[in-house]
Rosetta silent file (secondary structure, phi, psi, omega in degrees, C-alpha in Angstrom):
SEQUENCE: MPAADEVDQWLRTADIAAASAETNTLSKLDIAETDTLMLFYSDTPEGRFCAERLQVFYESRLRETSLERIGKLGYGAAHFTSGLKALVDAAIRKVHRAREQGMLTVFCATGGFKAEIAFLNLMGALLEIEVVYIHELHRELVRLPRLPLTWDAEFVARHKDFFRWIDAEPRNSAEVESWLRSRPELRPLVEDGGDGNTYLSAAGNLLYKVAEERLSLGPRAVWPSPDPKPPQEKNHVSKVEHHRPTGWERFVERLCAIDCVASVRYDPQALGARVHVIDGAMGIIGVCFGDPGKGLPLRVETTARDEAQTELVAGYLQALK
SCORE:     score description
SCORE:     0.000 S_00000001
   1 L     0.000  147.902  144.504    0.166    0.045    0.338 S_00000001
   2 L  -115.211 -126.116 -164.623    1.037    3.144   -0.387 S_00000001
   3 L   -76.885  148.929 -166.539    2.454    6.187    2.169 S_00000001
   4 H   -85.519  -42.778 -150.019   -0.875    7.062    3.955 S_00000001
   5 H   -73.988  -11.433 -176.250    0.206   11.037    3.955 S_00000001
   6 H   -87.147  -42.102  154.900    0.473   10.528   -0.392 S_00000001
   7 H   -26.152  -82.981  158.245   -2.961    9.496    0.085 S_00000001
   8 H   -26.976  -70.685 -170.484   -4.034   11.783    1.889 S_00000001
   9 H   -87.125    6.961  159.650   -2.919   14.365   -0.393 S_00000001
  10 H   -65.716  -27.889 -177.003   -3.721   12.790   -3.553 S_00000001
  11 H   -97.524   -8.557 -165.227   -7.452   12.431   -2.244 S_00000001
  12 L  -101.955  -31.083  165.861   -7.883   16.489   -1.296 S_00000001
  13 L  -109.028    2.001  177.606   -7.219   17.045   -5.053 S_00000001
  14 L   -63.231  151.322  174.046   -8.798   13.967   -6.555 S_00000001
  15 L   -74.328  129.678 -169.832  -12.655   13.524   -8.888 S_00000001
  16 L   -81.023  -75.490  131.343  -14.568   12.243   -5.808 S_00000001
  17 L    25.335  -64.400  176.873  -16.940   10.830   -8.058 S_00000001
  18 L   -55.889  -49.232  179.552  -13.585    8.698   -9.185 S_00000001
  19 L   -87.574  -39.612  165.495  -11.423    7.755   -6.215 S_00000001
  20 L  -156.529  162.599  158.069  -13.608    5.278   -4.625 S_00000001
  21 H   -56.374  -39.074 -175.442  -17.046    4.195   -3.835 S_00000001
  22 H   -59.330  -75.415 -177.539  -17.644    5.567   -0.807 S_00000001
  23 H   -23.156  -44.417  170.409  -16.600    9.111   -2.151 S_00000001
  24 H   -74.890  -36.352 -177.775  -19.122    8.377   -4.866 S_00000001
  25 H   -54.310  -40.979 -151.296  -22.064    7.324   -2.708 S_00000001
  26 H   -64.580  -45.228 -135.330  -21.386   10.433   -0.304 S_00000001
  27 H   -74.497  -17.185  164.464  -20.511   13.096   -2.968 S_00000001
  28 L  -110.239   31.747 -179.719  -24.249   12.542   -4.098 S_00000001
  29 L   -99.533  -29.791  149.992  -26.024   12.185   -0.990 S_00000001
  30 L    87.173   90.458 -167.458  -25.510   15.835   -0.273 S_00000001
  31 L   -91.331  162.489  168.244  -24.042   15.100    3.499 S_00000001
  32 L  -117.432  149.548  156.789  -24.022   18.515    5.509 S_00000001
  33 L   -42.727    6.956 -175.385  -21.495   20.019    7.984 S_00000001
  34 L  -100.205  -36.510 -164.479  -24.203   18.823   10.978 S_00000001
  35 L   -78.292 -166.932 -146.114  -23.917   14.842   10.082 S_00000001
  36 L  -149.437  131.822 -152.589  -21.948   11.956   11.347 S_00000001
  37 L  -139.865  109.142  170.440  -20.036    9.913    9.207 S_00000001
  38 E  -111.693  108.105 -179.602  -19.257    5.992   10.655 S_00000001
  39 E   -96.471  125.415 -173.615  -17.353    4.151    8.614 S_00000001
  40 E   -88.966  155.996  146.522  -17.498   -0.030    9.245 S_00000001
  41 L  -141.957 -174.845 -171.916  -14.298   -1.304    7.765 S_00000001
  42 L  -117.160 -177.766 -155.612  -13.341   -5.567    7.787 S_00000001
  43 L   -86.934   55.159  171.111  -10.355   -7.381    9.818 S_00000001
  44 L  -143.189  131.625  175.085   -8.186   -6.548    6.800 S_00000001
  45 H   -27.208  -76.710 -174.241   -4.689   -3.884    6.662 S_00000001
  46 H   -23.574  -51.148 -168.532   -6.826   -2.735    3.556 S_00000001
  47 H   -55.832  -53.192 -156.749   -9.921   -2.441    5.518 S_00000001
  48 H   -62.415  -36.837 -160.162   -8.346   -0.407    7.865 S_00000001
  49 H   -68.370  -58.729 -169.867   -5.903    1.910    5.599 S_00000001
  50 H   -54.757  -29.219 -168.550   -8.737    2.865    3.391 S_00000001
  51 H   -72.610  -75.575  168.148  -11.327    3.783    6.436 S_00000001
  52 H   -12.466  -51.252  159.379   -8.225    5.714    7.662 S_00000001
  53 H  -108.790   -6.373  147.525   -8.079    7.523    5.055 S_00000001
  54 H   -46.266  -58.422  176.680  -11.301    8.252    4.492 S_00000001
  55 H   -30.711  -73.582  169.065  -11.691    9.490    8.227 S_00000001
  56 H   -31.667  -61.558  170.253   -8.892   11.841    7.141 S_00000001
  57 H   -42.532  -82.998 -163.793  -11.108   13.350    4.408 S_00000001
  58 H   -44.111  -63.195 -149.889  -14.177   13.886    6.088 S_00000001
  59 L   -46.666  -24.187  166.587  -13.242   14.782    9.482 S_00000001
  60 L   -92.457   15.350 -174.321  -13.082   19.097    8.575 S_00000001
  61 L   -94.847  -17.041 -123.050  -16.164   18.434    6.256 S_00000001
  62 L  -152.512  158.592  163.905  -18.546   16.585    8.826 S_00000001
  63 L   -50.960  -48.910  175.720  -19.724   17.063   12.273 S_00000001
  64 L  -148.712  172.983  168.600  -18.005   14.031   13.608 S_00000001
  65 L  -164.108  141.774 -178.481  -16.265   10.677   11.527 S_00000001
  66 E  -125.011  154.118 -176.204  -15.581    7.495   13.127 S_00000001
  67 E  -142.027  148.526  162.575  -14.255    4.605   12.678 S_00000001
  68 E  -132.186  116.521  175.314  -15.057    0.561   13.757 S_00000001
  69 L   -64.610  158.670 -140.706  -13.372   -2.718   12.839 S_00000001
  70 L  -140.598   66.405 -173.604  -15.646   -4.865   12.140 S_00000001
  71 L   -78.854  142.550 -176.016  -13.652   -8.187   13.918 S_00000001
  72 L    87.745   10.829 -173.268  -13.234  -11.548   12.372 S_00000001
  73 L  -110.814   79.274 -155.583  -14.870   -9.645    8.816 S_00000001
  74 L  -137.871 -141.786 -151.741  -11.805  -10.670    6.536 S_00000001
  75 L  -100.788  -17.342 -167.358  -11.100  -12.611    3.601 S_00000001
  76 L  -108.761  149.904  167.293  -11.555  -16.374    4.845 S_00000001
  77 H   -40.595  -35.179 -142.634  -14.702  -19.062    5.233 S_00000001
  78 H   -62.554  -28.053  170.470  -13.752  -19.798    8.133 S_00000001
  79 H  -117.615   70.111  139.123  -15.463  -16.940   10.715 S_00000001
  80 H  -123.437   28.865  142.978  -17.788  -16.127    8.608 S_00000001
  81 H   -68.463  -16.436 -175.048  -20.619  -16.267   10.425 S_00000001
  82 H   -92.163  -28.415 -159.359  -18.659  -14.279   13.374 S_00000001
  83 H   -81.182  -28.817 -168.590  -17.925  -11.434   10.725 S_00000001
  84 H   -67.333  -45.681 -162.364  -22.122  -11.369    9.408 S_00000001
  85 H   -83.259  -11.602 -177.702  -22.821  -11.350   13.496 S_00000001
  86 H   -58.702  -91.164  149.183  -20.057   -8.672   14.352 S_00000001
  87 H    26.815  -79.789 -142.804  -21.473   -6.494   11.604 S_00000001
  88 H   -88.298  -40.879 -156.928  -24.968   -6.930   12.121 S_00000001
  89 H   -64.070  -46.017 -156.342  -24.359   -6.263   16.359 S_00000001
  90 H   -77.480  -13.482 -154.418  -21.981   -2.902   15.547 S_00000001
  91 H   -67.829  -65.653 -178.330  -24.756   -1.601   12.938 S_00000001
  92 H   -55.348  -20.308 -176.023  -27.601   -1.889   15.692 S_00000001
  93 H   -63.726  -56.211 -167.666  -25.661   -0.359   18.532 S_00000001
  94 H   -73.395  -58.650 -175.302  -25.225    2.961   16.406 S_00000001
  95 H   -20.105  -95.858 -169.820  -28.816    2.932   14.736 S_00000001
  96 H   -27.207  -54.160 -179.580  -30.102    2.749   18.533 S_00000001
  97 H   -73.066  -41.116  170.270  -27.637    5.681   19.555 S_00000001
  98 H   -47.028  -41.177  171.173  -28.569    7.575   16.492 S_00000001
  99 H   -59.847  -37.677 -147.658  -32.387    7.391   17.202 S_00000001
 100 H   -77.699  -11.246 -171.669  -31.589    8.322   21.061 S_00000001
 101 L   -93.356    7.028 -163.567  -30.044   11.480   19.648 S_00000001
 102 L    70.980   29.752 -109.485  -32.489   12.077   17.125 S_00000001
 103 L  -168.272  130.492  163.305  -30.485   11.242   14.180 S_00000001
 104 L  -103.652  103.302 -157.780  -31.373    9.750   10.927 S_00000001
 105 L   -82.100  133.389  148.840  -29.870    6.979    9.930 S_00000001
 106 E  -142.834  165.570 -148.925  -28.776    6.065    6.571 S_00000001
 107 E  -111.512  103.842  154.478  -26.972    2.826    5.207 S_00000001
 108 E   -61.825   84.242 -165.562  -23.754    3.287    2.629 S_00000001
 109 L   -96.989   55.863  172.616  -24.078   -0.281    1.273 S_00000001
 110 L   -91.715   -6.028 -162.501  -20.846    0.173   -0.794 S_00000001
 111 L   -75.009 -176.528 -168.714  -18.102   -2.666    0.715 S_00000001
 112 L   -80.398  -41.116 -151.529  -16.708   -5.421   -0.980 S_00000001
 113 L   -89.021  105.512  161.853  -17.890   -8.403    0.773 S_00000001
 114 H   -41.872  -37.401 -172.123  -21.377   -8.621   -1.095 S_00000001
 115 H   -92.538  -29.786  139.679  -22.897  -11.071    1.069 S_00000001
 116 H   -31.069  -51.443  173.517  -22.216   -8.368    4.095 S_00000001
 117 H   -66.095  -40.220 -179.472  -23.647   -6.083    2.318 S_00000001
 118 H   -70.823  -13.868 -174.585  -27.021   -8.042    1.526 S_00000001
 119 H   -99.304   58.031  148.723  -27.636   -8.611    5.505 S_00000001
 120 H  -128.864  -70.456 -159.738  -27.409   -4.308    5.923 S_00000001
 121 H   -54.177  -37.432  176.975  -29.664   -4.212    3.264 S_00000001
 122 H   -94.458   32.904   92.758  -32.299   -6.481    5.057 S_00000001
 123 H   -18.422  -35.872  178.532  -31.265   -4.956    8.081 S_00000001
 124 H  -105.996    2.778  145.698  -32.637   -1.348    6.709 S_00000001
 125 L   -64.505  -32.622  160.244  -36.022   -3.037    5.670 S_00000001
 126 L   -92.479    6.535  156.011  -36.742   -4.199    8.866 S_00000001
 127 L  -131.844   34.479  169.065  -36.042   -0.708   10.691 S_00000001
 128 L    43.683   47.118 -161.800  -37.268    1.098    7.551 S_00000001
 129 L  -117.272  129.997  177.752  -33.748    2.730    7.506 S_00000001
 130 E   -80.373  157.672 -155.647  -32.866    4.062    3.655 S_00000001
 131 E  -147.544  104.712  175.644  -30.163    2.117    2.587 S_00000001
 132 E  -107.219  160.735 -167.543  -28.176    3.838   -0.614 S_00000001
 133 E  -163.898  162.946 -172.095  -25.595    2.656   -3.081 S_00000001
 134 L  -140.645   89.262  156.724  -24.139    3.869   -6.387 S_00000001
 135 L  -168.805 -114.336 -121.743  -22.262    2.239   -8.766 S_00000001
 136 L   -64.661  -14.738  168.064  -19.083    2.762  -10.640 S_00000001
 137 L  -104.663   -2.475  152.343  -20.755    2.858  -13.891 S_00000001
 138 L   -43.513  141.913  -94.813  -23.671    4.827  -12.542 S_00000001
 139 L  -179.625  -77.756 -165.037  -24.235    8.281  -12.852 S_00000001
 140 L   -71.645  173.623  147.190  -26.886    8.426  -10.234 S_00000001
 141 L   -85.029  127.427  178.277  -27.924    7.310   -6.661 S_00000001
 142 E  -101.968  125.196  179.164  -29.621    4.494   -5.856 S_00000001
 143 E  -100.082  153.737 -164.219  -31.823    4.739   -3.175 S_00000001
 144 E  -119.159  132.404 -178.973  -33.381    1.747   -1.849 S_00000001
 145 L   -91.987  173.802 -166.169  -36.462    2.751    0.522 S_00000001
 146 L   -80.781  135.645  168.342  -37.602    2.334    3.979 S_00000001
 147 L  -129.679  134.907  173.876  -40.319   -0.125    3.434 S_00000001
 148 L   -34.079   30.924 -178.934  -43.591   -0.540    5.504 S_00000001
 149 L   -71.564  121.437  157.232  -42.595   -4.450    5.933 S_00000001
 150 L   -70.592   63.156 -128.484  -44.863   -6.384    8.324 S_00000001
 151 L  -124.216  169.951 -167.332  -43.001   -9.153   10.104 S_00000001
 152 L  -109.615   76.613  150.815  -43.337  -11.133   13.215 S_00000001
 153 L   -58.260   -8.863 -167.393  -41.073   -9.267   15.505 S_00000001
 154 L   -81.761  -16.930 -132.661  -43.377  -10.673   18.458 S_00000001
 155 L   -93.917  -73.603  179.214  -41.836  -13.892   17.418 S_00000001
 156 L   -50.612  -38.168  175.360  -38.551  -12.710   19.523 S_00000001
 157 L   -91.644   22.895  152.144  -40.512  -11.737   22.714 S_00000001
 158 L   -86.859  -47.968 -171.696  -42.318  -14.929   23.076 S_00000001
 159 L   -98.185   37.281 -162.374  -38.508  -16.490   23.088 S_00000001
 160 H   -78.593   -3.053  173.157  -36.581  -13.818   24.502 S_00000001
 161 H   -61.806  -33.990 -169.524  -35.491  -16.061   27.332 S_00000001
 162 H   -76.906  -36.396 -171.728  -34.087  -18.079   24.884 S_00000001
 163 H   -66.638  -48.975 -174.424  -32.357  -15.354   22.862 S_00000001
 164 H   -40.635  -64.370 -133.883  -31.095  -13.749   26.285 S_00000001
 165 H   -69.200  -45.380 -151.106  -30.065  -17.171   27.465 S_00000001
 166 H   -97.708  -42.262  156.398  -28.392  -18.331   24.312 S_00000001
 167 L   -70.059    4.119 -167.027  -26.563  -14.693   22.988 S_00000001
 168 L   -96.637  -29.655 -175.233  -24.704  -14.055   26.981 S_00000001
 169 L  -143.650 -155.630  167.743  -22.568  -16.737   26.713 S_00000001
 170 L  -102.592  140.700  160.342  -20.935  -19.880   24.429 S_00000001
 171 L   -57.747   -0.065 -133.031  -23.731  -22.701   25.018 S_00000001
 172 L   -14.340  130.453 -176.800  -23.177  -26.659   25.495 S_00000001
 173 H   -46.680  -71.788 -142.293  -24.939  -28.112   22.511 S_00000001
 174 H   -49.042  -28.771 -169.643  -26.862  -30.699   25.046 S_00000001
 175 H  -114.488   21.912  159.606  -28.380  -28.431   26.664 S_00000001
 176 H   -63.399  -34.384 -165.382  -29.362  -25.931   24.026 S_00000001
 177 H   -56.266  -40.350  177.006  -30.933  -29.530   22.391 S_00000001
 178 H   -81.030   20.290  155.333  -32.889  -29.450   25.560 S_00000001
 179 H   -80.440  -43.480 -179.199  -34.448  -26.139   24.794 S_00000001
 180 H   -67.259  -41.296  171.114  -34.900  -27.122   21.273 S_00000001
 181 L   -49.217  -37.557 -168.278  -37.259  -30.325   21.970 S_00000001
 182 L   -86.978  -60.336  168.334  -40.002  -27.803   23.264 S_00000001
 183 L   -54.474   59.709  170.048  -39.125  -25.175   20.940 S_00000001
 184 H  -109.793    8.921  155.632  -38.658  -26.171   17.890 S_00000001
 185 H   -47.014  -14.481 -161.475  -39.401  -23.492   15.787 S_00000001
 186 H  -106.568    9.994  167.787  -35.930  -21.994   17.143 S_00000001
 187 L   -91.907   11.576  155.081  -33.765  -24.520   15.044 S_00000001
 188 L   -81.006  -31.007  170.437  -33.447  -22.829   12.241 S_00000001
 189 L   -95.947   29.868  153.529  -31.727  -20.164   13.776 S_00000001
 190 L  -141.196  141.263 -126.379  -29.174  -22.033   15.267 S_00000001
 191 L  -146.132  156.527 -173.875  -25.927  -23.676   14.183 S_00000001
 192 E   -88.206  130.974  162.662  -23.222  -26.373   15.783 S_00000001
 193 L  -119.301   46.492  161.489  -19.858  -24.563   15.999 S_00000001
 194 L    61.350   16.090  152.585  -18.016  -27.516   16.268 S_00000001
 195 L  -146.195   50.390  171.154  -16.462  -27.098   19.358 S_00000001
 196 L    56.478   53.889 -169.357  -19.564  -28.166   21.436 S_00000001
 197 L  -141.313  145.528  165.951  -20.838  -25.274   21.670 S_00000001
 198 E   -98.620  110.954 -157.639  -24.266  -24.238   20.069 S_00000001
 199 L  -118.664  167.995  153.325  -24.828  -20.454   18.539 S_00000001
 200 L   -66.264  170.738 -175.001  -27.441  -18.222   16.841 S_00000001
 201 L  -130.258 -171.783 -152.732  -26.611  -18.430   13.935 S_00000001
 202 H   -90.925  -12.995  162.624  -26.088  -15.455   11.699 S_00000001
 203 H   -85.811  -92.147 -138.738  -29.735  -15.152    9.821 S_00000001
 204 H   -81.765    8.412  150.108  -31.156  -15.727   13.632 S_00000001
 205 H   -67.335  -53.621 -161.628  -28.642  -13.026   15.421 S_00000001
 206 H   -77.929  -11.859  149.810  -30.158  -10.437   12.977 S_00000001
 207 H   -35.046  -93.649  177.358  -33.616  -11.956   13.614 S_00000001
 208 H   -30.188  -48.935 -154.409  -33.032  -11.634   17.576 S_00000001
 209 H   -85.887  -47.734 -135.882  -31.064   -8.113   17.381 S_00000001
 210 H   -75.349  -56.797 -151.838  -33.280   -6.767   14.549 S_00000001
 211 H   -95.897   -1.587  160.651  -36.419   -7.283   16.550 S_00000001
 212 H   -94.481  -68.858 -156.920  -35.129   -5.781   20.283 S_00000001
 213 H   -74.649  -34.256  157.115  -34.723   -2.623   18.335 S_00000001
 214 L   -41.545  -24.317 -174.349  -37.720   -3.004   16.631 S_00000001
 215 L  -129.686   20.636  145.668  -39.904   -3.238   19.464 S_00000001
 216 L  -107.681   28.861  177.264  -38.354   -0.395   21.219 S_00000001
 217 L   -95.953  -38.558  178.072  -39.435    1.339   18.868 S_00000001
 218 L    94.101  159.429 -172.140  -43.139    1.315   19.817 S_00000001
 219 L   -23.592  171.940  163.245  -46.398    1.321   16.963 S_00000001
 220 L   -90.570  147.061  146.703  -45.345    1.792   13.683 S_00000001
 221 L   -45.647  104.947  167.875  -45.466    5.283   12.034 S_00000001
 222 L   -87.958  141.773  165.987  -48.957    5.815   10.022 S_00000001
 223 L   -40.386  122.001 -179.991  -49.537    8.239    7.046 S_00000001
 224 L   -76.679 -164.081  175.183  -50.773   11.044    8.182 S_00000001
 225 L   -29.809  110.210  159.238  -54.310   13.043    7.844 S_00000001
 226 L   -76.921 -168.125 -178.860  -54.970   14.473    4.563 S_00000001
 227 L  -116.261  127.580 -157.320  -55.341   18.208    4.373 S_00000001
 228 L   -73.992  -20.963 -178.857  -58.337   19.190    2.961 S_00000001
 229 L   -56.936  136.608  146.104  -57.181   22.543    0.294 S_00000001
 230 L   -63.074  141.625  171.168  -56.890   21.802   -3.245 S_00000001
 231 H    -3.294  -80.616 -124.160  -53.317   22.238   -4.456 S_00000001
 232 H   -71.682  -12.685  173.833  -53.484   25.322   -6.142 S_00000001
 233 H  -116.776   23.392  171.106  -53.938   26.620   -2.330 S_00000001
 234 L  -102.073  -14.626  172.834  -51.363   25.119   -1.155 S_00000001
 235 E   -82.194   98.767  141.704  -48.614   26.613   -3.512 S_00000001
 236 L   -70.212   -7.854 -174.563  -46.905   29.933   -1.632 S_00000001
 237 L  -114.387   19.550  143.728  -43.888   30.129   -3.691 S_00000001
 238 L   -92.157    9.184 -170.496  -44.930   32.298   -6.619 S_00000001
 239 L  -106.630   22.963 -173.219  -46.145   35.144   -5.164 S_00000001
 240 L  -130.953  115.996  135.896  -41.984   35.432   -3.900 S_00000001
 241 L   -49.224  161.845 -159.065  -39.189   36.542   -5.663 S_00000001
 242 L   157.042  136.869  179.023  -36.028   34.228   -5.586 S_00000001
 243 L   -46.299  141.267  158.737  -33.690   32.292   -7.815 S_00000001
 244 L  -146.570  128.786 -178.080  -35.652   29.433   -9.308 S_00000001
 245 L   -81.182  178.150 -179.732  -34.211   26.586  -11.271 S_00000001
 246 L   -54.571   97.247  172.203  -35.509   24.969  -14.139 S_00000001
 247 L   133.002   21.263 -151.370  -38.502   22.486  -13.623 S_00000001
 248 H   -92.171  -25.826 -170.631  -39.356   24.277  -10.053 S_00000001
 249 H   -80.291  -54.321 -168.155  -43.095   24.944  -10.850 S_00000001
 250 H   -94.163   24.575  154.414  -43.949   21.251  -11.328 S_00000001
 251 H   -69.223  -78.442 -121.804  -41.621   19.999   -8.422 S_00000001
 252 H   -66.747  -35.100 -162.298  -43.624   22.617   -6.365 S_00000001
 253 H   -51.624  -44.727 -164.256  -47.083   21.034   -8.289 S_00000001
 254 H   -44.507  -74.755 -137.837  -45.687   17.407   -7.112 S_00000001
 255 H   -70.719  -35.475 -140.692  -45.186   18.551   -3.527 S_00000001
 256 H  -100.341  -11.014  169.741  -48.156   20.672   -3.202 S_00000001
 257 L   -89.295   19.995  165.936  -50.660   17.108   -4.844 S_00000001
 258 L  -101.204  161.116 -157.163  -49.555   14.964   -1.999 S_00000001
 259 L  -100.733   38.734  179.723  -52.719   14.957    0.355 S_00000001
 260 L  -143.094  -21.266  136.051  -50.757   15.255    3.876 S_00000001
 261 E   -20.731   92.724 -164.228  -49.201   18.755    2.279 S_00000001
 262 E   -88.951  -52.460  175.111  -50.522   21.579    3.879 S_00000001
 263 E  -136.430  167.908  156.088  -48.462   24.409    2.276 S_00000001
 264 E   179.049  133.175 -174.120  -45.288   25.044    0.790 S_00000001
 265 E  -132.512 -179.264 -165.682  -43.645   28.396    0.177 S_00000001
 266 E  -116.892  119.094 -149.412  -40.075   29.469   -0.315 S_00000001
 267 L  -122.122  159.761 -166.369  -38.019   30.143    3.252 S_00000001
 268 L  -124.166  -14.087 -179.560  -34.139   31.037    2.758 S_00000001
 269 L  -107.459   -6.740  162.259  -33.970   28.935    6.104 S_00000001
 270 L   -58.044  -34.357 -172.617  -35.096   25.764    4.761 S_00000001
 271 L   -26.270  153.200 -175.896  -31.217   25.586    3.200 S_00000001
 272 L   137.968 -139.618 -165.444  -29.350   22.291    4.269 S_00000001
 273 L   -84.342  162.073 -161.802  -29.577   18.860    3.280 S_00000001
 274 L   -64.701  -47.112 -150.588  -31.853   18.217    0.212 S_00000001
 275 E  -132.775  146.545 -157.348  -34.553   16.517    2.179 S_00000001
 276 E   172.315  106.087  152.411  -34.026   17.463    6.286 S_00000001
 277 E   -43.813  101.408 -165.562  -36.427   17.647    9.401 S_00000001
 278 E  -114.018  -61.774 -159.367  -36.929   21.545   10.604 S_00000001
 279 E  -134.727   99.224 -162.736  -40.082   20.928   13.146 S_00000001
 280 H   -84.239  -39.120 -179.136  -40.651   17.095   13.537 S_00000001
 281 H   -55.949  -12.379  150.680  -43.569   17.985   16.156 S_00000001
 282 H   -96.757   14.597 -163.532  -45.280   20.316   13.581 S_00000001
 283 L    37.296   62.460  178.658  -44.439   18.196   10.615 S_00000001
 284 E  -141.768  118.679  177.002  -42.244   20.784    8.775 S_00000001
 285 E  -114.049  148.234 -177.008  -39.658   19.526    6.453 S_00000001
 286 E   -90.815  128.919  175.239  -36.997   21.855    4.679 S_00000001
 287 E  -121.468  110.037  176.337  -36.803   21.048    0.943 S_00000001
 288 E   -88.763  106.496  178.866  -33.883   21.815   -1.657 S_00000001
 289 E  -114.364  135.118  178.461  -34.940   21.402   -5.007 S_00000001
 290 L    98.266 -163.027 -134.853  -32.003   21.695   -7.891 S_00000001
 291 L  -114.078  148.951 -177.804  -28.290   21.391   -7.363 S_00000001
 292 L   -34.704  158.767  176.121  -26.746   21.476   -4.016 S_00000001
 293 L    56.386  -28.112  172.603  -25.756   25.158   -2.762 S_00000001
 294 L  -126.974   20.066  170.985  -28.571   26.802   -5.593 S_00000001
 295 L   -90.603 -134.197 -158.162  -31.060   25.471   -5.134 S_00000001
 296 E  -139.735  118.992 -157.823  -34.152   26.652   -4.239 S_00000001
 297 E  -114.608  106.539 -157.450  -35.277   26.192   -0.644 S_00000001
 298 E   -96.870  149.984  171.284  -38.692   25.195    0.013 S_00000001
 299 E  -124.114  101.174 -139.830  -40.594   24.891    3.979 S_00000001
 300 E  -115.482   77.539  175.244  -42.687   21.854    3.061 S_00000001
 301 E   -79.607  149.494 -176.253  -45.708   22.189    5.883 S_00000001
 302 E  -139.720  165.404  163.930  -47.733   18.468    6.659 S_00000001
 303 L   -96.725   17.730  171.172  -50.122   17.159    8.670 S_00000001
 304 L   -80.581  148.664 -146.312  -48.018   14.834   10.604 S_00000001
 305 L  -143.307   -0.504  102.924  -47.702   15.880   14.527 S_00000001
 306 L   -82.142  174.761 -161.481  -44.972   13.695   15.492 S_00000001
 307 H   -56.364  -66.392  173.983  -41.250   12.889   15.201 S_00000001
 308 H   -24.516  -56.339 -178.002  -42.268    9.474   13.157 S_00000001
 309 H   -91.259  -25.970  161.743  -44.928   10.408   11.012 S_00000001
 310 H   -72.797  -21.025 -176.006  -42.750   13.393    9.978 S_00000001
 311 H   -68.946  -58.500  178.436  -39.905   11.338    9.302 S_00000001
 312 H   -50.738  -29.251  168.952  -42.076    8.892    6.690 S_00000001
 313 H   -78.825  -35.722 -169.363  -42.991   11.567    4.620 S_00000001
 314 H   -42.910  -56.302  178.236  -39.418   13.308    4.738 S_00000001
 315 H   -43.935  -18.144 -144.640  -38.725    9.570    3.395 S_00000001
 316 H  -104.895  -68.463 -169.719  -41.274    9.391    0.902 S_00000001
 317 H   -39.620  -54.656  163.910  -40.593   13.513   -0.364 S_00000001
 318 H    -7.571  -68.891  179.103  -36.433   11.837   -0.336 S_00000001
 319 L   -71.751   -4.645 -175.774  -37.735   10.372   -3.734 S_00000001
 320 L   -72.746  145.541 -154.960  -39.324   12.967   -5.398 S_00000001
 321 L  -124.978    0.000    0.000  -37.335   14.301   -8.345 S_00000001
């Protein structure tokens, strides 16, 4: 590998869309100075080197950057399950902390280990977290939207005693068998470790950790009630003189046509990320239409009346073009 300072210097003037998959993805994501970046890296010298270079590049551009090594996530197949478990555990911890701090999580699925990225995609779907990705031949960011999936997290709640018991420490296979005889539905979620113990499989660990997080969130957010005004009465943008990127009229009309939108108006205070929550309790969302830094800042007032509802609407607005 090259010298670290040479790479750091090269990145400062490189085309970030061509430099790496990570910089390419983040350049299209409109990250702002108020955002936090967590870089997971594999348990390999190359993974650590690349993650450290990315941290140096972004640490002056964002509020916070940090690294986390995923133990046993490497090139060999011997520790494949352990690596997947470590990735899931680390991601869940960061998602939980972000939610406690009122932050919205986005997964950038750009890693080279395809099976592990597939697990992050599944985790995003189950926890309603947006996953973004860009292929080296793509110009546009691919967004895998937060999916309102219905799944049986209560399965984990019903067997919480077993999951916590087997996850606490290595358990002798004979002891595990005594549980499984009366709960055969748990068999697909465990595997023999070859050391006399039986463990949660990678799938079992994912189900357990994701369900615990899902159940801690309370009831799923529902789409807000409609605003009774016709779309044309919601549009307060055209009455104000300001810079207007090409296509702004159609975009504003599209916003006003959404049932839960109460009003759309020009507001320079709405500048920031392309879509961001301004006031979750009052359902107010900032939307910037156009190129980053030159876009039309819009204040979108909705009928949402809590953080979860507002984030649900914001996720929908993210996909509008």
